[in-house]
GROMACS .gro file of C-alpha atoms in nm:
model
  295
    1MET     CA    1   4.670  -9.071  14.606
    2THR     CA    2   4.657  -8.713  14.735
    3SER     CA    3   4.374  -8.712  14.994
    4VAL     CA    4   4.141  -8.941  15.191
    5ASN     CA    5   3.814  -8.900  15.385
    6GLU     CA    6   3.956  -9.003  15.722
    7CYS     CA    7   4.293  -9.019  15.897
    8ILE     CA    8   4.480  -9.323  16.019
    9TYR     CA    9   4.643  -9.123  16.299
   10ASP     CA   10   4.623  -8.777  16.453
   11GLY     CA   11   4.924  -8.648  16.645
   12GLU     CA   12   5.302  -8.640  16.650
   13THR     CA   13   5.497  -8.903  16.462
   14THR     CA   14   5.823  -8.979  16.287
   15PHE     CA   15   5.796  -9.132  15.943
   16ILE     CA   16   6.051  -9.376  15.806
   17GLY     CA   17   6.045  -9.521  15.457
   18ARG     CA   18   5.957  -9.888  15.417
   19LYS     CA   19   6.073  -9.886  15.054
   20GLY     CA   20   6.283  -9.639  14.860
   21SER     CA   21   6.413  -9.351  15.074
   22ILE     CA   22   6.458  -9.554  15.392
   23ASN     CA   23   6.732  -9.326  15.526
   24LYS     CA   24   6.533  -9.000  15.545
   25PRO     CA   25   6.312  -8.998  15.857
   26PHE     CA   26   6.096  -8.690  15.906
   27TYR     CA   27   5.876  -8.550  16.183
   28TYR     CA   28   5.508  -8.460  16.144
   29ASN     CA   29   5.231  -8.340  16.374
   30GLY     CA   30   4.868  -8.362  16.260
   31LYS     CA   31   4.620  -8.587  16.084
   32PHE     CA   32   4.747  -8.818  15.812
   33TRP     CA   33   4.714  -9.145  15.624
   34THR     CA   34   5.013  -9.341  15.498
   35VAL     CA   35   5.064  -9.558  15.191
   36ASP     CA   36   5.235  -9.898  15.209
   37THR     CA   37   5.584  -9.759  15.142
   38LEU     CA   38   5.593  -9.567  15.471
   39PHE     CA   39   5.610  -9.658  15.841
   40TYR     CA   40   5.502  -9.421  16.119
   41THR     CA   41   5.557  -9.421  16.498
   42HIS     CA   42   5.284  -9.397  16.763
   43SER     CA   43   5.193  -9.500  17.120
   44PHE     CA   44   5.510  -9.351  17.268
   45ASN     CA   45   5.619  -9.525  17.590
   46LYS     CA   46   5.880  -9.346  17.803
   47THR     CA   47   5.986  -9.147  17.497
   48THR     CA   48   5.883  -8.819  17.343
   49PRO     CA   49   5.791  -8.800  16.973
   50LYS     CA   50   6.053  -8.538  16.890
   51PHE     CA   51   6.323  -8.736  17.066
   52VAL     CA   52   6.232  -9.038  16.854
   53TYR     CA   53   6.280  -8.818  16.547
   54CYS     CA   54   6.625  -8.715  16.677
   55LEU     CA   55   6.708  -9.076  16.753
   56PHE     CA   56   6.602  -9.197  16.407
   57GLN     CA   57   6.841  -8.949  16.248
   58THR     CA   58   7.138  -9.118  16.418
   59ILE     CA   59   7.061  -9.462  16.275
   60ASN     CA   60   7.225  -9.580  15.953
   61TRP     CA   61   6.908  -9.721  15.801
   62LEU     CA   62   7.083  -9.838  15.485
   63ARG     CA   63   7.275 -10.082  15.704
   64TYR     CA   64   6.945 -10.261  15.765
   65ASN     CA   65   6.839 -10.271  15.399
   66GLU     CA   66   6.680 -10.607  15.316
   67ALA     CA   67   6.664 -10.584  14.936
   68SER     CA   68   6.913 -10.601  14.650
   69GLY     CA   69   6.711 -10.362  14.434
   70VAL     CA   70   6.494 -10.089  14.584
   71PRO     CA   71   6.604 -10.035  14.949
   72SER     CA   72   6.353 -10.189  15.191
   73LEU     CA   73   6.295 -10.222  15.567
   74SER     CA   74   6.067 -10.449  15.769
   75LYS     CA   75   5.887 -10.383  16.097
   76ASP     CA   76   6.063 -10.682  16.256
   77THR     CA   77   6.406 -10.548  16.165
   78ILE     CA   78   6.331 -10.201  16.299
   79GLU     CA   79   6.201 -10.338  16.630
   80LYS     CA   80   6.522 -10.538  16.684
   81ILE     CA   81   6.751 -10.233  16.662
   82LYS     CA   82   6.889 -10.153  17.007
   83VAL     CA   83   6.927  -9.788  17.111
   84PHE     CA   84   7.000  -9.589  17.425
   85ILE     CA   85   6.700  -9.404  17.569
   86PRO     CA   86   6.777  -9.138  17.835
   87GLN     CA   87   6.530  -9.005  18.092
   88LEU     CA   88   6.237  -8.795  17.970
   89ASP     CA   89   6.384  -8.466  18.095
   90GLU     CA   90   6.703  -8.526  17.900
   91GLN     CA   91   6.504  -8.632  17.595
   92ARG     CA   92   6.317  -8.300  17.602
   93LYS     CA   93   6.638  -8.098  17.635
   94ILE     CA   94   6.797  -8.283  17.344
   95SER     CA   95   6.495  -8.247  17.118
   96GLU     CA   96   6.446  -7.879  17.206
   97MET     CA   97   6.807  -7.797  17.125
   98LEU     CA   98   6.799  -7.984  16.797
   99SER     CA   99   6.460  -7.831  16.709
  100VAL     CA  100   6.618  -7.486  16.731
  101ILE     CA  101   6.891  -7.593  16.487
  102ASP     CA  102   6.632  -7.755  16.257
  103GLU     CA  103   6.434  -7.430  16.249
  104ARG     CA  104   6.749  -7.234  16.165
  105ILE     CA  105   6.837  -7.484  15.891
  106ALA     CA  106   6.487  -7.448  15.745
  107THR     CA  107   6.521  -7.068  15.751
  108GLN     CA  108   6.863  -7.087  15.589
  109ASN     CA  109   6.727  -7.311  15.314
  110LYS     CA  110   6.459  -7.051  15.241
  111ILE     CA  111   6.722  -6.775  15.224
  112ILE     CA  112   6.923  -6.983  14.976
  113GLU     CA  113   6.616  -7.067  14.765
  114LYS     CA  114   6.521  -6.698  14.743
  115LEU     CA  115   6.875  -6.600  14.643
  116GLN     CA  116   6.887  -6.873  14.379
  117SER     CA  117   6.552  -6.755  14.243
  118LEU     CA  118   6.671  -6.392  14.241
  119ILE     CA  119   6.996  -6.479  14.061
  120ARG     CA  120   6.814  -6.685  13.799
  121GLY     CA  121   6.548  -6.418  13.747
  122LEU     CA  122   6.806  -6.143  13.705
  123ALA     CA  123   7.018  -6.362  13.479
  124VAL     CA  124   6.717  -6.415  13.252
  125THR     CA  125   6.634  -6.043  13.254
  126LEU     CA  126   6.987  -5.915  13.203
  127THR     CA  127   7.114  -6.170  12.950
  128THR     CA  128   6.803  -6.180  12.728
  129LYS     CA  129   6.697  -5.815  12.722
  130GLY     CA  130   6.828  -5.739  12.371
  131ASN     CA  131   6.842  -5.904  12.031
  132PHE     CA  132   6.983  -6.256  12.016
  133ASN     CA  133   7.261  -6.145  11.787
  134THR     CA  134   7.555  -6.379  11.837
  135ALA     CA  135   7.594  -6.756  11.801
  136ILE     CA  136   7.734  -6.934  12.107
  137SER     CA  137   8.015  -7.075  11.888
  138GLN     CA  138   8.123  -6.720  11.807
  139CYS     CA  139   8.174  -6.649  12.179
  140LEU     CA  140   8.297  -6.980  12.314
  141GLU     CA  141   8.525  -7.259  12.199
  142CYS     CA  142   8.429  -7.613  12.295
  143HIS     CA  143   8.675  -7.871  12.431
  144SER     CA  144   8.600  -8.236  12.515
  145SER     CA  145   8.782  -8.493  12.722
  146THR     CA  146   8.834  -8.866  12.694
  147LEU     CA  147   8.937  -8.890  13.059
  148GLN     CA  148   8.719  -9.139  13.246
  149GLU     CA  149   8.630  -9.125  13.613
  150SER     CA  150   8.822  -9.448  13.682
  151GLU     CA  151   9.139  -9.276  13.558
  152VAL     CA  152   9.123  -9.002  13.821
  153LEU     CA  153   9.424  -9.009  14.052
  154PRO     CA  154   9.332  -8.972  14.422
  155ASN     CA  155   9.649  -8.794  14.536
  156GLY     CA  156   9.706  -8.553  14.251
  157LEU     CA  157   9.732  -8.176  14.258
  158TYR     CA  158   9.453  -8.057  14.033
  159LYS     CA  159   9.076  -8.089  14.044
  160VAL     CA  160   8.886  -8.320  13.811
  161PHE     CA  161   8.525  -8.232  13.735
  162GLY     CA  162   8.249  -8.470  13.626
  163ALA     CA  163   7.873  -8.465  13.589
  164ASN     CA  164   7.828  -8.455  13.968
  165GLY     CA  165   8.087  -8.184  14.029
  166LEU     CA  166   8.431  -8.255  14.173
  167VAL     CA  167   8.509  -8.627  14.136
  168GLY     CA  168   8.876  -8.641  14.225
  169TYR     CA  169   9.224  -8.511  14.149
  170THR     CA  170   9.491  -8.563  13.888
  171ASP     CA  171   9.853  -8.460  13.843
  172VAL     CA  172   9.798  -8.385  13.471
  173PRO     CA  173   9.558  -8.092  13.423
  174GLN     CA  174   9.396  -8.039  13.083
  175MET     CA  175   9.323  -7.672  13.137
  176ASN     CA  176   9.498  -7.379  13.301
  177GLY     CA  177   9.250  -7.095  13.332
  178ASP     CA  178   8.878  -7.037  13.372
  179ALA     CA  179   8.614  -7.228  13.179
  180ILE     CA  180   8.242  -7.297  13.166
  181LEU     CA  181   8.153  -7.662  13.226
  182VAL     CA  182   7.843  -7.808  13.055
  183ILE     CA  183   7.718  -8.161  13.122
  184LYS     CA  184   7.670  -8.319  12.778
  185ASP     CA  185   7.554  -8.672  12.875
  186GLY     CA  186   7.315  -8.824  13.129
  187SER     CA  187   7.034  -8.708  13.352
  188GLY     CA  188   7.196  -8.373  13.434
  189VAL     CA  189   7.247  -8.283  13.069
  190GLY     CA  190   7.268  -7.906  13.019
  191THR     CA  191   7.372  -7.827  13.377
  192VAL     CA  192   7.623  -7.541  13.377
  193SER     CA  193   7.901  -7.469  13.628
  194TYR     CA  194   8.222  -7.266  13.641
  195ALA     CA  195   8.579  -7.389  13.689
  196GLN     CA  196   8.883  -7.183  13.781
  197GLY     CA  197   9.256  -7.248  13.765
  198LYS     CA  198   9.415  -7.578  13.662
  199PHE     CA  199   9.169  -7.865  13.618
  200SER     CA  200   9.061  -8.162  13.407
  201ALA     CA  201   8.716  -8.272  13.295
  202ILE     CA  202   8.590  -8.628  13.242
  203GLY     CA  203   8.408  -8.740  12.929
  204THR     CA  204   8.058  -8.639  13.040
  205LEU     CA  205   8.152  -8.271  13.014
  206ASN     CA  206   8.226  -8.007  12.757
  207TYR     CA  207   8.442  -7.725  12.882
  208LEU     CA  208   8.405  -7.395  12.704
  209THR     CA  209   8.663  -7.117  12.686
  210VAL     CA  210   8.606  -6.759  12.575
  211ILE     CA  211   8.698  -6.630  12.231
  212ASP     CA  212   8.695  -6.285  12.078
  213ASN     CA  213   8.609  -5.979  12.285
  214ASN     CA  214   8.369  -6.132  12.541
  215ASP     CA  215   8.346  -6.178  12.916
  216LEU     CA  216   8.347  -6.542  13.034
  217ARG     CA  217   8.151  -6.473  13.353
  218TYR     CA  218   7.877  -6.301  13.154
  219LEU     CA  219   7.859  -6.598  12.919
  220TYR     CA  220   7.844  -6.833  13.220
  221PHE     CA  221   7.535  -6.653  13.351
  222ALA     CA  222   7.382  -6.644  13.002
  223LEU     CA  223   7.428  -7.021  12.958
  224SER     CA  224   7.300  -7.091  13.311
  225VAL     CA  225   6.953  -6.985  13.190
  226PHE     CA  226   6.989  -7.113  12.832
  227ASN     CA  227   6.738  -7.379  12.715
  228PHE     CA  228   6.961  -7.678  12.643
  229GLN     CA  229   6.659  -7.910  12.643
  230ALA     CA  230   6.572  -7.796  12.292
  231TYR     CA  231   6.897  -7.952  12.172
  232LYS     CA  232   6.873  -8.281  12.364
  233THR     CA  233   6.891  -8.608  12.171
  234GLY     CA  234   6.881  -8.973  12.279
  235MET     CA  235   6.616  -9.168  12.471
  236ALA     CA  236   6.791  -9.390  12.727
  237ILE     CA  237   7.091  -9.159  12.779
  238PRO     CA  238   7.025  -8.799  12.672
  239HIS     CA  239   7.301  -8.603  12.497
  240ILE     CA  240   7.365  -8.251  12.376
  241TYR     CA  241   7.625  -8.161  12.116
  242PHE     CA  242   7.810  -7.832  12.083
  243LYS     CA  243   7.775  -7.852  11.705
  244ASP     CA  244   7.400  -7.816  11.763
  245TYR     CA  245   7.360  -7.576  12.056
  246GLY     CA  246   7.663  -7.379  11.944
  247LYS     CA  247   7.452  -7.250  11.653
  248ALA     CA  248   7.196  -7.096  11.890
  249LYS     CA  249   7.212  -6.719  11.923
  250ILE     CA  250   7.232  -6.535  12.254
  251TYR     CA  251   7.236  -6.172  12.356
  252CYS     CA  252   7.594  -6.042  12.354
  253PRO     CA  253   7.610  -5.669  12.432
  254PRO     CA  254   7.936  -5.470  12.418
  255LEU     CA  255   8.209  -5.593  12.651
  256ALA     CA  256   8.162  -5.310  12.902
  257GLU     CA  257   7.795  -5.402  12.947
  258GLN     CA  258   7.882  -5.772  12.974
  259LYS     CA  259   8.125  -5.694  13.254
  260HIS     CA  260   7.870  -5.475  13.434
  261ILE     CA  261   7.604  -5.749  13.421
  262ALA     CA  262   7.853  -6.012  13.535
  263ASN     CA  263   7.961  -5.790  13.824
  264VAL     CA  264   7.602  -5.750  13.945
  265LEU     CA  265   7.536  -6.124  13.931
  266ASP     CA  266   7.877  -6.210  14.079
  267LYS     CA  267   7.796  -6.012  14.392
  268LEU     CA  268   7.473  -6.205  14.437
  269GLU     CA  269   7.646  -6.536  14.372
  270SER     CA  270   7.910  -6.449  14.634
  271LYS     CA  271   7.627  -6.385  14.879
  272LEU     CA  272   7.476  -6.722  14.783
  273LEU     CA  273   7.805  -6.901  14.849
  274LEU     CA  274   7.827  -6.732  15.189
  275GLU     CA  275   7.475  -6.844  15.283
  276GLN     CA  276   7.546  -7.198  15.161
  277GLY     CA  277   7.853  -7.200  15.385
  278ILE     CA  278   7.638  -7.097  15.682
  279LEU     CA  279   7.396  -7.380  15.601
  280ALA     CA  280   7.683  -7.629  15.588
  281SER     CA  281   7.795  -7.505  15.930
  282PHE     CA  282   7.449  -7.557  16.080
  283ASN     CA  283   7.428  -7.906  15.931
  284TRP     CA  284   7.771  -7.988  16.076
  285GLN     CA  285   7.661  -7.861  16.419
  286LYS     CA  286   7.352  -8.081  16.403
  287ARG     CA  287   7.551  -8.391  16.307
  288TYR     CA  288   7.801  -8.320  16.585
  289LEU     CA  289   7.531  -8.277  16.849
  290LEU     CA  290   7.349  -8.589  16.738
  291GLY     CA  291   7.675  -8.781  16.761
  292GLN     CA  292   7.761  -8.645  17.106
  293MET     CA  293   7.415  -8.682  17.258
  294LEU     CA  294   7.278  -9.001  17.113
  295ILE     CA  295   7.539  -9.227  16.960
   0.00000   0.00000   0.00000
């Protein structure tokens, strides 16, 4: 369903999932109709709609999950949750302050999305502008790991990477130096990231190191826009194998040009990391204020 002829409600509301994403309330103002997997608030009594949205963000909705499979909530359960409701003037002050932070978070997300789009667009342009003249296996050597996530030591010295990024630490690193990480199994297959220093990788990853006269950062950007999907096998759990995608040819200009391209993209990626840090700071401020004002 994408549209209806009439609305079920017209005005401010906070939505909360009845099934599925029950822990992600969101505010809306306007005409709408809901499906049966979504609750909405209305008929506000001694509360303001935006304050209710703020309040809903402080509740651990997963704590009230009533299903063993898909998370679910019931109207009766929600109505039994006890909360503190301040006077209307204080509600307005709280919601106004948090609305300012929400607007800044939304703006910051747009900045990050534009930077990500710019980096990807330039990476495509700069790493595919010439002849695809060199096989990936001529530029990079593939290494695999048998280390499993359950083997990761929590108090070690070195980072351990898995399909979802950093998963823990170990006191026995596999690698000392920089490498390109490629997810080879699961839903994120083909996702590329970069590791520096001493680290280990669990079995869902290949880690690739540079060979011959090439620049690893350039190759990282080239692989970040490479079409791994063409080399995916498996139905239930997708896989990619270096023996297959390693045969694919990419554009490898002379080393000086590789370094120049990598330098351009590195500057943009540094800017992206800075903006992501600012976003994390705003999100921390919001969580702190919610905790201080409402919990």
